[in-house]
């Protein structure tokens, strides 16, 4: 490629990167709107605000100048699966919750694949896996036992599979050493743990707002971890 061609490509990539950052502003606006909708239990508004956040974050991911294009594409797929899960969770009923759980399980598997494409360092991954296990085994075990004792015990196998998947995703995110990925993974774990605790252990009045705030911050962190 000639120098002018390289200069043109560089300008195109810079323009895309600027567009990605510009998309973050409306994504943040939709997120705050969704937090308000959760606070006031406005389901009608949430049908606009919750999917809106994810659609914009998909746009951010696709517009970024990533360190790895392949990882960016897989992460975009994870965001789309999360969007599907969001829609399912806006519906009422156990079958829709299970459908959302499966969609987010697939999203975490996609994130795992994306982090593996980045070639994680085995040393940091070993330490992060041990650290995550020290949290997941007692906490996840307690929530799984509560699920088995409750009315939704049929969900226990899906909950167990989900626990393994999100724990692996968090360990890989931490092992990258990238602050945005580490924060995104940990916040995703916090968000999903609150969902499980609120549903299977004991209802927490403040959980819905905490869940959605940590979820949006988590997805944003994972997206921004793609940036070169």
PDB file of C-alpha atoms in Angstrom:
ATOM      1  CA  UNK A   1       0.000   0.000   0.000  1.00  0.00           C
ATOM      2  CA  UNK A   2       1.305   3.436  -0.896  1.00  0.00           C
ATOM      3  CA  UNK A   3       1.923   6.085   1.789  1.00  0.00           C
ATOM      4  CA  UNK A   4      -1.176   8.091   0.705  1.00  0.00           C
ATOM      5  CA  UNK A   5      -3.213   4.903   0.990  1.00  0.00           C
ATOM      6  CA  UNK A   6      -1.914   4.285   4.489  1.00  0.00           C
ATOM      7  CA  UNK A   7      -2.706   7.888   5.410  1.00  0.00           C
ATOM      8  CA  UNK A   8      -6.264   7.464   4.109  1.00  0.00           C
ATOM      9  CA  UNK A   9      -6.731   4.258   6.079  1.00  0.00           C
ATOM     10  CA  UNK A  10      -5.382   5.946   9.189  1.00  0.00           C
ATOM     11  CA  UNK A  11      -7.850   8.825   8.807  1.00  0.00           C
ATOM     12  CA  UNK A  12     -10.709   6.360   8.322  1.00  0.00           C
ATOM     13  CA  UNK A  13      -9.775   4.455  11.467  1.00  0.00           C
ATOM     14  CA  UNK A  14      -9.482   7.677  13.442  1.00  0.00           C
ATOM     15  CA  UNK A  15     -12.915   8.781  12.230  1.00  0.00           C
ATOM     16  CA  UNK A  16     -14.406   5.439  13.243  1.00  0.00           C
ATOM     17  CA  UNK A  17     -12.794   5.700  16.669  1.00  0.00           C
ATOM     18  CA  UNK A  18     -14.228   9.199  17.166  1.00  0.00           C
ATOM     19  CA  UNK A  19     -17.644   7.933  16.099  1.00  0.00           C
ATOM     20  CA  UNK A  20     -17.378   5.111  18.639  1.00  0.00           C
ATOM     21  CA  UNK A  21     -16.713   7.575  21.443  1.00  0.00           C
ATOM     22  CA  UNK A  22     -19.568   9.785  20.254  1.00  0.00           C
ATOM     23  CA  UNK A  23     -21.934   6.810  20.478  1.00  0.00           C
ATOM     24  CA  UNK A  24     -21.084   6.437  24.142  1.00  0.00           C
ATOM     25  CA  UNK A  25     -22.952   9.659  24.994  1.00  0.00           C
ATOM     26  CA  UNK A  26     -26.411   8.460  23.846  1.00  0.00           C
ATOM     27  CA  UNK A  27     -25.635   5.012  25.288  1.00  0.00           C
ATOM     28  CA  UNK A  28     -25.063   6.677  28.663  1.00  0.00           C
ATOM     29  CA  UNK A  29     -28.292   8.647  28.215  1.00  0.00           C
ATOM     30  CA  UNK A  30     -30.280   5.500  27.514  1.00  0.00           C
ATOM     31  CA  UNK A  31     -28.630   3.785  30.484  1.00  0.00           C
ATOM     32  CA  UNK A  32     -29.571   6.558  32.913  1.00  0.00           C
ATOM     33  CA  UNK A  33     -33.096   6.548  31.475  1.00  0.00           C
ATOM     34  CA  UNK A  34     -33.268   2.814  32.126  1.00  0.00           C
ATOM     35  CA  UNK A  35     -32.086   3.295  35.707  1.00  0.00           C
ATOM     36  CA  UNK A  36     -34.875   5.820  36.238  1.00  0.00           C
ATOM     37  CA  UNK A  37     -37.380   3.443  34.632  1.00  0.00           C
ATOM     38  CA  UNK A  38     -36.261   0.683  37.013  1.00  0.00           C
ATOM     39  CA  UNK A  39     -36.590   3.009  40.002  1.00  0.00           C
ATOM     40  CA  UNK A  40     -40.176   3.882  39.075  1.00  0.00           C
ATOM     41  CA  UNK A  41     -41.082   0.416  37.684  1.00  0.00           C
ATOM     42  CA  UNK A  42     -41.883   1.890  34.271  1.00  0.00           C
ATOM     43  CA  UNK A  43     -41.878  -1.236  32.106  1.00  0.00           C
ATOM     44  CA  UNK A  44     -43.102   0.582  29.002  1.00  0.00           C
ATOM     45  CA  UNK A  45     -40.124   2.931  29.089  1.00  0.00           C
ATOM     46  CA  UNK A  46     -37.767   0.020  29.715  1.00  0.00           C
ATOM     47  CA  UNK A  47     -38.796  -1.602  26.428  1.00  0.00           C
ATOM     48  CA  UNK A  48     -37.103   1.382  24.772  1.00  0.00           C
ATOM     49  CA  UNK A  49     -34.256   2.225  27.144  1.00  0.00           C
ATOM     50  CA  UNK A  50     -32.883  -1.243  27.941  1.00  0.00           C
ATOM     51  CA  UNK A  51     -32.494  -2.517  24.357  1.00  0.00           C
ATOM     52  CA  UNK A  52     -31.364   0.962  23.336  1.00  0.00           C
ATOM     53  CA  UNK A  53     -28.291   0.747  25.540  1.00  0.00           C
ATOM     54  CA  UNK A  54     -27.193  -2.547  24.025  1.00  0.00           C
ATOM     55  CA  UNK A  55     -27.805  -1.478  20.430  1.00  0.00           C
ATOM     56  CA  UNK A  56     -25.617   1.578  20.954  1.00  0.00           C
ATOM     57  CA  UNK A  57     -22.898  -0.457  22.675  1.00  0.00           C
ATOM     58  CA  UNK A  58     -22.884  -2.822  19.706  1.00  0.00           C
ATOM     59  CA  UNK A  59     -22.365   0.248  17.540  1.00  0.00           C
ATOM     60  CA  UNK A  60     -19.497   1.369  19.780  1.00  0.00           C
ATOM     61  CA  UNK A  61     -17.834  -2.044  19.546  1.00  0.00           C
ATOM     62  CA  UNK A  62     -18.101  -2.146  15.762  1.00  0.00           C
ATOM     63  CA  UNK A  63     -16.801   1.402  15.360  1.00  0.00           C
ATOM     64  CA  UNK A  64     -13.795   1.038  17.653  1.00  0.00           C
ATOM     65  CA  UNK A  65     -10.276   0.602  16.320  1.00  0.00           C
ATOM     66  CA  UNK A  66      -9.646  -2.679  18.185  1.00  0.00           C
ATOM     67  CA  UNK A  67      -6.421  -4.394  19.106  1.00  0.00           C
ATOM     68  CA  UNK A  68      -7.964  -7.537  17.578  1.00  0.00           C
ATOM     69  CA  UNK A  69     -10.657  -7.406  14.896  1.00  0.00           C
ATOM     70  CA  UNK A  70     -11.574 -11.038  15.536  1.00  0.00           C
ATOM     71  CA  UNK A  71     -12.054 -10.382  19.244  1.00  0.00           C
ATOM     72  CA  UNK A  72     -14.147  -7.299  18.436  1.00  0.00           C
ATOM     73  CA  UNK A  73     -16.456  -9.362  16.210  1.00  0.00           C
ATOM     74  CA  UNK A  74     -16.929 -12.033  18.882  1.00  0.00           C
ATOM     75  CA  UNK A  75     -17.604  -9.396  21.531  1.00  0.00           C
ATOM     76  CA  UNK A  76     -20.201  -7.821  19.235  1.00  0.00           C
ATOM     77  CA  UNK A  77     -21.860 -11.237  19.063  1.00  0.00           C
ATOM     78  CA  UNK A  78     -21.811 -11.433  22.867  1.00  0.00           C
ATOM     79  CA  UNK A  79     -23.479  -8.024  23.058  1.00  0.00           C
ATOM     80  CA  UNK A  80     -26.168  -9.140  20.607  1.00  0.00           C
ATOM     81  CA  UNK A  81     -26.841 -12.268  22.686  1.00  0.00           C
ATOM     82  CA  UNK A  82     -27.046 -10.017  25.756  1.00  0.00           C
ATOM     83  CA  UNK A  83     -29.593  -7.876  23.913  1.00  0.00           C
ATOM     84  CA  UNK A  84     -31.709 -10.982  23.311  1.00  0.00           C
ATOM     85  CA  UNK A  85     -31.364 -11.888  26.981  1.00  0.00           C
ATOM     86  CA  UNK A  86     -32.430  -8.387  27.991  1.00  0.00           C
ATOM     87  CA  UNK A  87     -35.612  -8.703  25.935  1.00  0.00           C
ATOM     88  CA  UNK A  88     -36.452 -12.069  27.481  1.00  0.00           C
ATOM     89  CA  UNK A  89     -35.913 -10.732  31.000  1.00  0.00           C
ATOM     90  CA  UNK A  90     -38.349  -7.896  30.343  1.00  0.00           C
ATOM     91  CA  UNK A  91     -41.046 -10.550  30.013  1.00  0.00           C
ATOM     92  CA  UNK A  92     -42.665 -12.200  33.015  1.00  0.00           C
ATOM     93  CA  UNK A  93     -42.641 -15.899  33.826  1.00  0.00           C
ATOM     94  CA  UNK A  94     -40.198 -18.690  34.587  1.00  0.00           C
ATOM     95  CA  UNK A  95     -39.860 -19.790  30.954  1.00  0.00           C
ATOM     96  CA  UNK A  96     -38.784 -16.295  29.901  1.00  0.00           C
ATOM     97  CA  UNK A  97     -36.296 -16.124  32.765  1.00  0.00           C
ATOM     98  CA  UNK A  98     -34.854 -19.452  31.619  1.00  0.00           C
ATOM     99  CA  UNK A  99     -34.686 -18.186  28.031  1.00  0.00           C
ATOM    100  CA  UNK A 100     -32.850 -15.084  29.241  1.00  0.00           C
ATOM    101  CA  UNK A 101     -30.506 -17.231  31.312  1.00  0.00           C
ATOM    102  CA  UNK A 102     -29.651 -19.333  28.261  1.00  0.00           C
ATOM    103  CA  UNK A 103     -29.089 -16.227  26.129  1.00  0.00           C
ATOM    104  CA  UNK A 104     -26.710 -14.746  28.685  1.00  0.00           C
ATOM    105  CA  UNK A 105     -24.984 -18.113  29.086  1.00  0.00           C
ATOM    106  CA  UNK A 106     -24.315 -18.017  25.344  1.00  0.00           C
ATOM    107  CA  UNK A 107     -23.116 -14.401  25.695  1.00  0.00           C
ATOM    108  CA  UNK A 108     -20.595 -15.399  28.365  1.00  0.00           C
ATOM    109  CA  UNK A 109     -19.362 -18.268  26.211  1.00  0.00           C
ATOM    110  CA  UNK A 110     -18.854 -15.737  23.427  1.00  0.00           C
ATOM    111  CA  UNK A 111     -16.929 -13.430  25.773  1.00  0.00           C
ATOM    112  CA  UNK A 112     -14.809 -16.404  26.839  1.00  0.00           C
ATOM    113  CA  UNK A 113     -14.043 -17.138  23.197  1.00  0.00           C
ATOM    114  CA  UNK A 114     -13.177 -13.495  22.641  1.00  0.00           C
ATOM    115  CA  UNK A 115     -10.740 -13.407  25.547  1.00  0.00           C
ATOM    116  CA  UNK A 116      -9.160 -16.667  24.381  1.00  0.00           C
ATOM    117  CA  UNK A 117      -8.602 -15.086  20.976  1.00  0.00           C
ATOM    118  CA  UNK A 118      -6.516 -12.491  22.782  1.00  0.00           C
ATOM    119  CA  UNK A 119      -4.104 -15.221  23.900  1.00  0.00           C
ATOM    120  CA  UNK A 120      -4.261 -14.969  27.712  1.00  0.00           C
ATOM    121  CA  UNK A 121      -1.039 -15.344  29.681  1.00  0.00           C
ATOM    122  CA  UNK A 122      -1.192 -18.610  31.643  1.00  0.00           C
ATOM    123  CA  UNK A 123       0.474 -17.168  34.730  1.00  0.00           C
ATOM    124  CA  UNK A 124      -2.033 -14.369  35.437  1.00  0.00           C
ATOM    125  CA  UNK A 125      -4.879 -16.664  34.365  1.00  0.00           C
ATOM    126  CA  UNK A 126      -3.915 -19.242  36.977  1.00  0.00           C
ATOM    127  CA  UNK A 127      -3.930 -16.624  39.737  1.00  0.00           C
ATOM    128  CA  UNK A 128      -7.200 -15.075  38.581  1.00  0.00           C
ATOM    129  CA  UNK A 129      -8.859 -18.499  38.287  1.00  0.00           C
ATOM    130  CA  UNK A 130      -7.888 -19.317  41.866  1.00  0.00           C
ATOM    131  CA  UNK A 131      -9.139 -15.929  43.106  1.00  0.00           C
ATOM    132  CA  UNK A 132     -12.474 -16.273  41.306  1.00  0.00           C
ATOM    133  CA  UNK A 133     -12.880 -19.849  42.559  1.00  0.00           C
ATOM    134  CA  UNK A 134     -12.402 -18.706  46.157  1.00  0.00           C
ATOM    135  CA  UNK A 135     -15.449 -16.473  45.681  1.00  0.00           C
ATOM    136  CA  UNK A 136     -17.557 -18.632  43.374  1.00  0.00           C
ATOM    137  CA  UNK A 137     -17.358 -21.918  45.255  1.00  0.00           C
ATOM    138  CA  UNK A 138     -18.876 -20.694  48.556  1.00  0.00           C
ATOM    139  CA  UNK A 139     -21.136 -17.972  47.140  1.00  0.00           C
ATOM    140  CA  UNK A 140     -22.288 -19.893  44.081  1.00  0.00           C
ATOM    141  CA  UNK A 141     -22.673 -23.079  46.081  1.00  0.00           C
ATOM    142  CA  UNK A 142     -24.912 -21.322  48.595  1.00  0.00           C
ATOM    143  CA  UNK A 143     -27.115 -19.815  45.885  1.00  0.00           C
ATOM    144  CA  UNK A 144     -27.310 -23.143  44.057  1.00  0.00           C
ATOM    145  CA  UNK A 145     -28.426 -24.915  47.232  1.00  0.00           C
ATOM    146  CA  UNK A 146     -31.070 -22.220  47.721  1.00  0.00           C
ATOM    147  CA  UNK A 147     -32.258 -22.816  44.157  1.00  0.00           C
ATOM    148  CA  UNK A 148     -32.571 -26.552  44.794  1.00  0.00           C
ATOM    149  CA  UNK A 149     -34.620 -25.909  47.948  1.00  0.00           C
ATOM    150  CA  UNK A 150     -36.927 -23.368  46.280  1.00  0.00           C
ATOM    151  CA  UNK A 151     -39.891 -23.457  43.938  1.00  0.00           C
ATOM    152  CA  UNK A 152     -37.670 -22.995  40.883  1.00  0.00           C
ATOM    153  CA  UNK A 153     -35.459 -26.030  41.506  1.00  0.00           C
ATOM    154  CA  UNK A 154     -35.833 -27.028  37.852  1.00  0.00           C
ATOM    155  CA  UNK A 155     -33.566 -24.106  37.016  1.00  0.00           C
ATOM    156  CA  UNK A 156     -30.699 -25.519  39.094  1.00  0.00           C
ATOM    157  CA  UNK A 157     -28.800 -27.186  36.179  1.00  0.00           C
ATOM    158  CA  UNK A 158     -28.961 -23.978  34.127  1.00  0.00           C
ATOM    159  CA  UNK A 159     -27.881 -21.917  37.140  1.00  0.00           C
ATOM    160  CA  UNK A 160     -24.922 -24.258  37.742  1.00  0.00           C
ATOM    161  CA  UNK A 161     -23.820 -24.045  34.094  1.00  0.00           C
ATOM    162  CA  UNK A 162     -24.169 -20.269  34.207  1.00  0.00           C
ATOM    163  CA  UNK A 163     -22.070 -20.047  37.355  1.00  0.00           C
ATOM    164  CA  UNK A 164     -19.229 -21.971  35.699  1.00  0.00           C
ATOM    165  CA  UNK A 165     -19.412 -19.843  32.543  1.00  0.00           C
ATOM    166  CA  UNK A 166     -19.430 -16.446  34.237  1.00  0.00           C
ATOM    167  CA  UNK A 167     -16.658 -17.507  36.615  1.00  0.00           C
ATOM    168  CA  UNK A 168     -14.490 -18.495  33.635  1.00  0.00           C
ATOM    169  CA  UNK A 169     -15.301 -15.230  31.864  1.00  0.00           C
ATOM    170  CA  UNK A 170     -14.344 -13.167  34.918  1.00  0.00           C
ATOM    171  CA  UNK A 171     -11.087 -15.086  35.399  1.00  0.00           C
ATOM    172  CA  UNK A 172     -10.138 -14.467  31.759  1.00  0.00           C
ATOM    173  CA  UNK A 173     -11.117 -10.785  31.985  1.00  0.00           C
ATOM    174  CA  UNK A 174      -8.951 -10.279  35.071  1.00  0.00           C
ATOM    175  CA  UNK A 175      -6.040 -12.164  33.478  1.00  0.00           C
ATOM    176  CA  UNK A 176      -5.883  -9.639  30.625  1.00  0.00           C
ATOM    177  CA  UNK A 177      -4.584  -7.005  33.032  1.00  0.00           C
ATOM    178  CA  UNK A 178      -6.634  -4.385  31.167  1.00  0.00           C
ATOM    179  CA  UNK A 179      -8.506  -2.221  33.708  1.00  0.00           C
ATOM    180  CA  UNK A 180     -11.630  -1.909  31.550  1.00  0.00           C
ATOM    181  CA  UNK A 181     -11.857  -5.684  31.033  1.00  0.00           C
ATOM    182  CA  UNK A 182     -11.182  -6.412  34.702  1.00  0.00           C
ATOM    183  CA  UNK A 183     -13.819  -3.927  35.861  1.00  0.00           C
ATOM    184  CA  UNK A 184     -16.303  -5.202  33.276  1.00  0.00           C
ATOM    185  CA  UNK A 185     -15.885  -8.818  34.293  1.00  0.00           C
ATOM    186  CA  UNK A 186     -16.120  -8.162  38.031  1.00  0.00           C
ATOM    187  CA  UNK A 187     -19.150  -5.881  37.670  1.00  0.00           C
ATOM    188  CA  UNK A 188     -20.902  -8.483  35.505  1.00  0.00           C
ATOM    189  CA  UNK A 189     -20.324 -11.026  38.270  1.00  0.00           C
ATOM    190  CA  UNK A 190     -21.725  -8.611  40.866  1.00  0.00           C
ATOM    191  CA  UNK A 191     -24.785  -7.882  38.727  1.00  0.00           C
ATOM    192  CA  UNK A 192     -25.609 -11.532  38.084  1.00  0.00           C
ATOM    193  CA  UNK A 193     -24.945 -12.502  41.707  1.00  0.00           C
ATOM    194  CA  UNK A 194     -27.479  -9.903  42.814  1.00  0.00           C
ATOM    195  CA  UNK A 195     -30.024 -11.294  40.356  1.00  0.00           C
ATOM    196  CA  UNK A 196     -29.514 -14.818  41.702  1.00  0.00           C
ATOM    197  CA  UNK A 197     -29.567 -13.753  45.348  1.00  0.00           C
ATOM    198  CA  UNK A 198     -32.672 -11.632  44.865  1.00  0.00           C
ATOM    199  CA  UNK A 199     -34.509 -14.435  43.043  1.00  0.00           C
ATOM    200  CA  UNK A 200     -33.342 -17.612  44.766  1.00  0.00           C
ATOM    201  CA  UNK A 201     -32.169 -16.620  48.254  1.00  0.00           C
ATOM    202  CA  UNK A 202     -33.873 -13.509  49.589  1.00  0.00           C
ATOM    203  CA  UNK A 203     -35.497 -10.493  47.887  1.00  0.00           C
ATOM    204  CA  UNK A 204     -33.516  -7.280  48.249  1.00  0.00           C
ATOM    205  CA  UNK A 205     -35.531  -4.077  47.734  1.00  0.00           C
ATOM    206  CA  UNK A 206     -32.544  -2.204  46.295  1.00  0.00           C
ATOM    207  CA  UNK A 207     -31.360  -5.051  44.052  1.00  0.00           C
ATOM    208  CA  UNK A 208     -33.137  -4.146  40.768  1.00  0.00           C
ATOM    209  CA  UNK A 209     -31.429  -0.765  40.491  1.00  0.00           C
ATOM    210  CA  UNK A 210     -28.052  -2.136  41.601  1.00  0.00           C
ATOM    211  CA  UNK A 211     -28.362  -4.963  39.087  1.00  0.00           C
ATOM    212  CA  UNK A 212     -28.989  -2.725  36.093  1.00  0.00           C
ATOM    213  CA  UNK A 213     -26.357  -0.112  37.031  1.00  0.00           C
ATOM    214  CA  UNK A 214     -23.610  -2.720  37.455  1.00  0.00           C
ATOM    215  CA  UNK A 215     -24.778  -4.522  34.310  1.00  0.00           C
ATOM    216  CA  UNK A 216     -24.536  -1.455  32.090  1.00  0.00           C
ATOM    217  CA  UNK A 217     -21.150  -0.500  33.545  1.00  0.00           C
ATOM    218  CA  UNK A 218     -19.951  -4.072  33.037  1.00  0.00           C
ATOM    219  CA  UNK A 219     -20.945  -4.210  29.380  1.00  0.00           C
ATOM    220  CA  UNK A 220     -19.393  -0.791  28.788  1.00  0.00           C
ATOM    221  CA  UNK A 221     -16.133  -1.891  30.397  1.00  0.00           C
ATOM    222  CA  UNK A 222     -15.960  -5.015  28.263  1.00  0.00           C
ATOM    223  CA  UNK A 223     -16.592  -2.973  25.114  1.00  0.00           C
ATOM    224  CA  UNK A 224     -13.973  -0.355  25.978  1.00  0.00           C
ATOM    225  CA  UNK A 225     -11.434  -3.094  26.690  1.00  0.00           C
ATOM    226  CA  UNK A 226     -11.363  -3.674  22.930  1.00  0.00           C
ATOM    227  CA  UNK A 227      -9.838  -0.271  22.214  1.00  0.00           C
ATOM    228  CA  UNK A 228      -6.264  -0.241  21.002  1.00  0.00           C
TER     229      UNK A 228
END
